[in-house]
Coordinates of C-alpha atoms in Angstrom, one line a residue:
X1 CA 38.3 -54.8 -83.5
X2 CA 40.2 -57.7 -82.0
X3 CA 38.4 -61.0 -81.4
X4 CA 39.0 -63.6 -78.7
X5 CA 40.1 -67.0 -79.9
X6 CA 40.2 -70.3 -78.0
X7 CA 43.6 -71.9 -78.0
X8 CA 44.1 -75.5 -77.0
X9 CA 47.2 -75.7 -74.8
X10 CA 49.2 -78.9 -74.6
X11 CA 50.3 -79.5 -71.0
X12 CA 53.9 -80.4 -70.1
X13 CA 52.8 -82.0 -66.8
X14 CA 49.8 -84.1 -65.9
X15 CA 49.1 -84.4 -62.2
X16 CA 46.5 -86.7 -60.8
X17 CA 45.8 -85.9 -57.1
X18 CA 44.1 -88.9 -55.5
X19 CA 42.0 -90.0 -52.5
X20 CA 41.6 -93.6 -51.4
X21 CA 38.8 -93.3 -48.8
X22 CA 36.1 -94.8 -50.9
X23 CA 35.8 -98.1 -52.7
X24 CA 37.3 -98.6 -56.2
X25 CA 39.6 -95.5 -55.8
X26 CA 42.6 -97.4 -57.2
X27 CA 40.8 -98.7 -60.3
X28 CA 39.5 -95.2 -61.0
X29 CA 43.1 -93.9 -60.9
X30 CA 44.3 -96.7 -63.3
X31 CA 41.5 -95.9 -65.7
X32 CA 42.3 -92.2 -65.7
X33 CA 46.0 -92.8 -66.3
X34 CA 45.5 -95.2 -69.3
X35 CA 44.8 -92.6 -72.0
X36 CA 47.7 -90.3 -71.0
X37 CA 50.1 -93.3 -70.8
X38 CA 49.1 -94.2 -74.3
X39 CA 49.8 -90.6 -75.5
X40 CA 53.2 -90.8 -74.0
X41 CA 53.9 -94.1 -75.7
X42 CA 53.0 -92.5 -78.9
X43 CA 55.7 -89.9 -78.5
X44 CA 53.9 -87.1 -76.7
X45 CA 56.3 -85.2 -74.4
X46 CA 54.4 -85.3 -71.1
X47 CA 55.5 -85.8 -67.4
X48 CA 52.9 -87.9 -65.5
X49 CA 52.6 -87.4 -61.8
X50 CA 50.3 -89.4 -59.5
X51 CA 50.0 -87.7 -56.0
X52 CA 48.0 -88.2 -52.9
X53 CA 46.8 -91.2 -50.9
X54 CA 46.4 -93.7 -53.8
X55 CA 50.0 -92.9 -54.7
X56 CA 51.1 -93.6 -51.2
X57 CA 49.0 -96.8 -51.0
X58 CA 50.1 -98.3 -54.4
X59 CA 53.7 -97.0 -54.5
X60 CA 55.9 -98.9 -56.9
X61 CA 52.9 -100.9 -58.1
X62 CA 51.8 -97.8 -60.1
X63 CA 55.2 -97.7 -61.9
X64 CA 55.0 -101.5 -62.7
X65 CA 51.5 -101.1 -64.1
X66 CA 52.3 -97.9 -66.0
X67 CA 56.1 -97.4 -66.6
X68 CA 55.1 -94.1 -68.3
X69 CA 54.5 -92.5 -64.9
X70 CA 57.4 -90.2 -64.0
X71 CA 56.6 -89.4 -60.3
X72 CA 54.6 -91.2 -57.6
X73 CA 54.2 -88.7 -54.8
X74 CA 52.9 -89.4 -51.3
X75 CA 51.1 -86.6 -49.4
X76 CA 54.1 -85.9 -47.2
X77 CA 56.3 -85.0 -50.2
X78 CA 53.9 -82.4 -51.8
X79 CA 56.0 -79.4 -50.6
X80 CA 58.9 -80.6 -52.7
X81 CA 56.9 -81.1 -55.9
X82 CA 58.7 -78.4 -57.8
X83 CA 62.1 -79.7 -56.8
X84 CA 61.1 -83.3 -57.8
X85 CA 59.8 -82.1 -61.2
X86 CA 63.3 -80.7 -61.9
X87 CA 64.7 -84.2 -61.3
X88 CA 62.0 -85.7 -63.6
X89 CA 63.1 -83.2 -66.3
X90 CA 66.6 -84.6 -66.0
X91 CA 65.2 -88.1 -66.8
X92 CA 64.6 -89.5 -63.3
X93 CA 61.7 -91.7 -62.4
X94 CA 60.8 -91.4 -58.7
X95 CA 58.6 -93.1 -56.2
X96 CA 58.4 -90.8 -53.1
X97 CA 56.4 -92.7 -50.5
X98 CA 58.8 -93.4 -47.7
X99 CA 57.8 -92.4 -44.2
X100 CA 59.3 -89.1 -43.0
X101 CA 59.1 -86.8 -40.1
X102 CA 57.4 -83.6 -41.3
X103 CA 59.2 -80.3 -40.5
X104 CA 58.3 -76.6 -40.9
X105 CA 61.9 -75.7 -41.2
X106 CA 62.0 -73.3 -44.2
X107 CA 64.5 -73.4 -47.0
X108 CA 65.4 -77.1 -46.7
X109 CA 65.7 -79.2 -49.8
X110 CA 64.4 -82.8 -50.1
X111 CA 68.0 -84.0 -49.6
X112 CA 68.3 -81.9 -46.4
X113 CA 65.0 -82.7 -44.8
X114 CA 65.5 -82.8 -41.0
X115 CA 64.0 -85.2 -38.4
X116 CA 64.0 -82.4 -35.8
X117 CA 61.1 -80.0 -35.2
X118 CA 61.7 -76.3 -35.6
X119 CA 58.9 -74.9 -33.5
X120 CA 59.5 -71.3 -34.4
X121 CA 59.6 -71.8 -38.2
X122 CA 56.8 -71.0 -40.5
X123 CA 55.2 -73.2 -43.2
X124 CA 56.6 -71.7 -46.4
X125 CA 54.8 -73.7 -49.1
X126 CA 52.3 -71.5 -51.1
X127 CA 48.7 -72.8 -50.5
X128 CA 45.9 -72.3 -53.0
X129 CA 42.9 -71.4 -50.7
X130 CA 40.1 -71.6 -53.2
X131 CA 38.1 -69.0 -51.3
X132 CA 38.6 -65.4 -50.2
X133 CA 36.6 -65.5 -47.0
X134 CA 37.3 -68.8 -45.3
X135 CA 40.5 -70.9 -45.2
X136 CA 41.6 -74.4 -44.1
X137 CA 44.6 -74.6 -41.7
X138 CA 46.3 -77.9 -41.0
X139 CA 47.2 -78.4 -37.4
X140 CA 48.1 -82.1 -37.2
X141 CA 49.0 -84.6 -39.9
X142 CA 48.5 -88.3 -39.9
X143 CA 46.7 -90.7 -37.5
X144 CA 47.8 -93.4 -35.0
X145 CA 44.4 -95.0 -34.4
X146 CA 44.3 -97.9 -36.9
X147 CA 40.6 -98.4 -36.9
X148 CA 40.0 -101.8 -38.6
X149 CA 38.1 -100.2 -41.6
X150 CA 40.2 -97.2 -42.2
X151 CA 43.0 -96.8 -44.8
X152 CA 44.2 -93.3 -43.5
X153 CA 47.0 -94.4 -41.2
X154 CA 48.7 -96.4 -43.9
X155 CA 48.6 -93.5 -46.4
X156 CA 49.0 -90.4 -44.2
X157 CA 51.5 -91.6 -41.7
X158 CA 51.9 -91.1 -38.0
X159 CA 50.5 -88.1 -36.1
X160 CA 52.7 -85.0 -36.3
X161 CA 51.5 -81.8 -34.7
X162 CA 52.4 -78.3 -35.9
X163 CA 53.6 -75.9 -33.3
X164 CA 51.0 -73.5 -31.9
X165 CA 53.3 -70.6 -32.9
X166 CA 53.5 -71.7 -36.6
X167 CA 49.7 -72.2 -36.7
X168 CA 49.2 -68.7 -35.3
X169 CA 51.5 -67.2 -37.8
X170 CA 49.6 -68.8 -40.7
X171 CA 46.3 -67.5 -39.2
X172 CA 47.8 -64.0 -38.9
X173 CA 48.9 -64.0 -42.5
X174 CA 45.4 -65.1 -43.5
X175 CA 44.0 -62.2 -41.4
X176 CA 46.3 -59.8 -43.2
X177 CA 44.9 -61.2 -46.5
X178 CA 41.4 -60.4 -45.5
X179 CA 40.2 -63.9 -44.4
X180 CA 37.4 -63.9 -41.8
X181 CA 37.1 -67.6 -40.9
X182 CA 39.6 -70.5 -40.5
X183 CA 38.8 -74.2 -40.1
X184 CA 41.5 -76.1 -38.2
X185 CA 42.1 -79.5 -39.8
X186 CA 43.2 -82.9 -38.4
X187 CA 42.3 -86.5 -39.0
X188 CA 42.1 -86.8 -35.2
X189 CA 42.3 -83.3 -34.0
X190 CA 41.8 -84.2 -30.4
X191 CA 45.2 -85.9 -30.6
X192 CA 46.9 -82.6 -31.2
X193 CA 50.0 -82.0 -29.2
X194 CA 50.5 -85.5 -27.7
X195 CA 53.6 -86.0 -29.8
X196 CA 55.1 -82.7 -28.5
X197 CA 57.6 -82.0 -25.7
X198 CA 56.3 -80.5 -23.6
X199 CA 52.9 -82.0 -24.4
X200 CA 50.1 -79.7 -25.5
X201 CA 46.5 -80.4 -26.2
X202 CA 43.8 -79.2 -28.6
X203 CA 42.0 -77.1 -26.0
X204 CA 45.4 -75.3 -25.4
X205 CA 45.5 -74.5 -29.1
X206 CA 41.9 -73.1 -29.2
X207 CA 42.6 -70.8 -26.2
X208 CA 45.9 -69.7 -27.7
X209 CA 44.5 -68.8 -31.1
X210 CA 41.4 -67.1 -29.6
X211 CA 43.7 -64.9 -27.4
X212 CA 46.3 -64.0 -30.0
X213 CA 44.3 -63.4 -33.2
X214 CA 43.5 -59.7 -33.1
X215 CA 39.8 -58.6 -32.8
X216 CA 38.3 -57.3 -36.0
X217 CA 40.3 -59.7 -38.2
X218 CA 39.5 -63.4 -38.2
X219 CA 36.2 -63.6 -36.4
X220 CA 35.4 -67.4 -36.6
X221 CA 37.4 -70.5 -35.8
X222 CA 36.0 -73.9 -36.7
X223 CA 37.7 -77.4 -36.6
X224 CA 37.3 -81.0 -37.8
X225 CA 37.5 -83.9 -36.9
X226 CA 37.0 -84.9 -33.3
X227 CA 37.5 -88.4 -31.9
X228 CA 35.2 -89.4 -29.0
X229 CA 38.0 -91.5 -27.5
X230 CA 40.1 -88.4 -26.9
X231 CA 37.6 -85.6 -26.7
X232 CA 38.0 -83.5 -23.5
X233 CA 35.7 -81.4 -21.4
X234 CA 38.0 -78.4 -21.9
X235 CA 37.2 -78.4 -25.7
X236 CA 33.5 -78.1 -24.8
X237 CA 34.4 -75.2 -22.4
X238 CA 36.4 -73.5 -25.2
X239 CA 33.5 -73.8 -27.7
X240 CA 31.0 -72.6 -25.1
X241 CA 33.0 -69.6 -23.9
X242 CA 35.5 -68.4 -26.5
X243 CA 34.1 -65.6 -28.7
X244 CA 35.9 -66.7 -31.9
X245 CA 35.3 -70.4 -31.7
X246 CA 32.1 -71.4 -33.4
X247 CA 29.4 -73.4 -31.6
X248 CA 29.7 -76.5 -33.8
X249 CA 30.9 -80.0 -32.9
X250 CA 31.8 -82.7 -35.4
X251 CA 31.8 -85.9 -33.5
X252 CA 31.8 -89.1 -35.7
X253 CA 30.2 -92.1 -33.9
X254 CA 30.4 -94.6 -36.8
X255 CA 28.1 -97.1 -35.1
X256 CA 25.8 -97.4 -32.2
X257 CA 26.4 -101.0 -31.1
X258 CA 29.2 -101.7 -28.6
X259 CA 30.3 -104.9 -30.2
X260 CA 30.6 -103.3 -33.6
X261 CA 32.5 -100.3 -32.1
X262 CA 34.9 -102.8 -30.4
X263 CA 35.4 -104.6 -33.7
X264 CA 36.0 -101.2 -35.4
X265 CA 38.6 -100.5 -32.7
X266 CA 37.0 -97.2 -31.9
X267 CA 37.8 -97.2 -28.2
X268 CA 34.4 -96.0 -26.8
X269 CA 30.8 -97.2 -26.3
X270 CA 27.3 -96.1 -26.9
X271 CA 27.1 -94.8 -23.3
X272 CA 30.4 -93.0 -23.3
X273 CA 29.6 -91.3 -26.5
X274 CA 26.2 -90.2 -25.2
X275 CA 27.9 -88.9 -22.0
X276 CA 29.9 -86.5 -24.3
X277 CA 26.7 -85.4 -26.1
X278 CA 24.9 -84.7 -22.8
X279 CA 27.8 -82.5 -21.6
X280 CA 27.8 -80.6 -24.9
X281 CA 24.0 -79.9 -24.7
X282 CA 24.4 -78.8 -21.1
X283 CA 27.3 -76.4 -21.6
X284 CA 26.6 -75.3 -25.2
X285 CA 22.9 -75.8 -25.7
X286 CA 22.7 -73.8 -29.0
X287 CA 25.6 -75.7 -30.6
X288 CA 25.2 -77.8 -33.7
X289 CA 26.2 -81.5 -33.4
X290 CA 27.4 -83.3 -36.6
X291 CA 28.7 -86.8 -37.1
X292 CA 29.7 -89.6 -39.4
X293 CA 28.2 -93.1 -39.5
X294 CA 29.1 -96.4 -41.3
X295 CA 26.4 -99.0 -42.0
X296 CA 27.0 -102.6 -43.1
X297 CA 30.3 -103.1 -41.2
X298 CA 31.4 -106.8 -41.4
X299 CA 29.1 -108.9 -39.2
X300 CA 26.7 -106.2 -38.4
X301 CA 23.3 -107.7 -37.6
X302 CA 19.9 -106.1 -37.8
X303 CA 19.8 -105.8 -34.1
X304 CA 23.2 -104.1 -34.0
X305 CA 22.2 -101.7 -36.7
X306 CA 19.1 -100.8 -34.7
X307 CA 21.5 -99.4 -32.0
X308 CA 22.8 -96.9 -34.6
X309 CA 19.2 -95.7 -35.2
X310 CA 18.7 -95.6 -31.4
X311 CA 21.8 -93.3 -31.0
X312 CA 20.6 -91.0 -33.8
X313 CA 17.2 -90.7 -32.1
X314 CA 18.9 -89.7 -28.9
X315 CA 21.2 -87.1 -30.4
X316 CA 19.2 -85.6 -33.4
X317 CA 22.2 -84.6 -35.5
X318 CA 22.2 -81.2 -37.3
X319 CA 24.1 -82.9 -40.1
X320 CA 25.2 -86.6 -40.5
X321 CA 27.6 -87.9 -43.1
X322 CA 26.4 -91.4 -44.0
X323 CA 28.5 -94.2 -45.6
X324 CA 28.0 -97.8 -46.5
X325 CA 31.0 -99.8 -45.5
X326 CA 33.4 -100.7 -48.3
X327 CA 36.6 -102.8 -47.9
X328 CA 39.8 -100.8 -48.3
X329 CA 43.2 -102.2 -49.1
X330 CA 45.6 -103.0 -46.2
X331 CA 42.8 -102.8 -43.6
X332 CA 41.9 -105.7 -41.2
X333 CA 38.2 -105.6 -41.8
X334 CA 38.6 -106.1 -45.5
X335 CA 39.9 -109.6 -44.9
X336 CA 37.1 -110.8 -42.7
X337 CA 34.7 -113.5 -44.1
X338 CA 31.5 -112.0 -42.6
X339 CA 31.0 -109.2 -45.1
X340 CA 27.5 -107.8 -45.2
X341 CA 25.7 -108.3 -48.6
X342 CA 25.7 -105.0 -50.6
X343 CA 21.9 -105.0 -50.9
X344 CA 21.6 -105.1 -47.1
X345 CA 24.1 -102.3 -46.6
X346 CA 22.2 -100.2 -49.3
X347 CA 18.9 -100.7 -47.5
X348 CA 20.3 -99.7 -44.2
X349 CA 22.0 -96.7 -45.7
X350 CA 18.6 -95.5 -47.0
X351 CA 17.0 -95.9 -43.6
X352 CA 19.8 -94.0 -41.9
X353 CA 19.6 -91.2 -44.5
X354 CA 15.8 -90.9 -44.1
X355 CA 16.1 -90.5 -40.4
X356 CA 19.1 -88.1 -40.7
X357 CA 17.1 -85.9 -43.0
X358 CA 14.2 -85.8 -40.6
X359 CA 16.5 -84.8 -37.8
X360 CA 18.3 -82.2 -39.9
X361 CA 14.9 -80.5 -40.9
X362 CA 13.9 -80.5 -37.2
X363 CA 17.2 -78.8 -36.3
X364 CA 16.8 -76.2 -39.0
X365 CA 13.3 -75.3 -37.9
X366 CA 14.6 -74.1 -34.5
X367 CA 16.0 -71.0 -36.3
X368 CA 12.6 -69.9 -37.7
X369 CA 11.8 -66.3 -36.6
X370 CA 15.2 -65.8 -35.0
X371 CA 17.8 -63.3 -35.9
X372 CA 21.2 -65.0 -36.5
X373 CA 24.7 -63.8 -37.3
X374 CA 25.8 -64.8 -40.8
X375 CA 29.2 -64.5 -42.4
X376 CA 28.6 -63.7 -46.1
X377 CA 30.6 -65.9 -48.4
X378 CA 29.4 -65.9 -52.0
X379 CA 26.6 -65.1 -54.4
X380 CA 23.8 -67.7 -54.6
X381 CA 24.7 -69.5 -57.9
X382 CA 21.0 -70.3 -58.4
X383 CA 19.7 -66.8 -57.7
X384 CA 22.0 -63.9 -58.6
X385 CA 19.9 -61.5 -56.4
X386 CA 20.8 -63.5 -53.3
X387 CA 24.0 -64.1 -51.3
X388 CA 24.9 -67.1 -49.1
X389 CA 26.7 -67.5 -45.9
X390 CA 26.7 -69.6 -42.7
X391 CA 25.6 -69.2 -39.1
X392 CA 28.1 -69.8 -36.3
X393 CA 26.6 -73.3 -36.1
X394 CA 27.4 -73.9 -39.7
X395 CA 23.9 -73.8 -41.3
X396 CA 23.8 -72.3 -44.8
X397 CA 21.7 -69.2 -45.2
X398 CA 20.4 -67.5 -48.4
X399 CA 19.1 -64.0 -48.5
X400 CA 18.7 -61.0 -50.8
X401 CA 21.7 -58.7 -50.6
X402 CA 24.6 -57.3 -52.7
X403 CA 27.7 -59.4 -53.1
X404 CA 29.7 -56.4 -51.8
X405 CA 28.8 -57.8 -48.4
X406 CA 31.1 -60.8 -48.9
X407 CA 33.4 -61.2 -45.9
X408 CA 31.1 -59.2 -43.6
X409 CA 29.1 -60.3 -40.6
X410 CA 25.4 -59.5 -40.9
X411 CA 22.3 -60.2 -38.9
X412 CA 19.6 -62.1 -40.8
X413 CA 16.0 -63.0 -39.7
X414 CA 15.1 -66.5 -40.7
X415 CA 11.9 -66.9 -42.6
X416 CA 12.0 -70.4 -44.0
X417 CA 13.8 -73.6 -43.0
X418 CA 14.9 -76.4 -45.3
X419 CA 16.7 -79.6 -44.4
X420 CA 20.1 -78.3 -45.0
X421 CA 19.7 -74.5 -45.5
X422 CA 17.7 -71.5 -44.4
X423 CA 16.2 -68.5 -46.1
X424 CA 16.0 -65.1 -44.5
X425 CA 15.9 -61.3 -44.6
X426 CA 18.8 -59.0 -44.1
X427 CA 18.4 -57.0 -40.9
X428 CA 21.8 -55.3 -40.1
X429 CA 25.4 -55.1 -41.3
X430 CA 27.8 -55.2 -38.4

């Protein structure tokens, strides 16, 4: 005869985890902090923590604006959050944004952090995966590129690669926990290993993982994000030939005009980018090709924008992430006088998105009538009789089946094709 009752809990710690990629990110953080800072001024016992890239970018300015903040935490210090909260509990106010050399050495305290790399150690910080079938695995942190529009190098630090052995150990633990797919993460994943001695490269890592992850455990390896300046033919060979590496390339081009690319400091041209695409289509013809594009970069003319549309029409992307340029703090392009009017950027963004949708639908239609391998992930939230999963190329597929198939590879015959997803009929459970 017991009844459930909702209880409103008062938190001891408020943590805002922040991103600074898009425009107005800082103001959104300040707006979010305001009510909690007021609560604290009125006597509410509450530790306020601001973490992530806005924290790294703003640093002490956050404390000057809101003295009620207890801890400003850059991304590189997240492993020591618990230890730092103990110091906050003792009355300390901390701003942890100094550059540091990241290490996988286990057991070290924040005072003992080491500038040397322990290549045989494992990453000990518990990670909340958020999914039971697929997981993200960091392989390289930071970025050395300093593209003129990008805030990432200033908030994520220099490139620091994890050892192949530590990455493998994390993947093996995921396999033991029942995960079937991993996505390797890096802001510039093709730079993997160039900070190591001896030097390694990303293709080496793909071959190493494919050879050392036992069959019947993790069956799919994906990765993001490539940089055309550093992309190698060996990565194409790995995707085309390795059984666990999925046939999917994420290759941001950002703009189609050579002058704009030079001003962005991207390090490649329209022709060199298309040379990569031609090699991909030759060696891995069934692979999906995805990308990122920015419209309205400072000084971009209509003629230069047309080169972006030209590149899209040559590639026909399976999926394209589209953005209108927005000035970011501490970036060169934000200070230039030739900013494109917002209404022009918005109109160009609409044209890019329209064309991207046309190409995505065309690429989906190639699956019609085919039987494809799908890794079942979840129930379809809009139709409880269906489940959803993805093809090796990353296309989302919905079909009628029991959720008990989650984590299994199945064959599905595609009967309908939408812009971003497919519908099909279950054929066989592998």
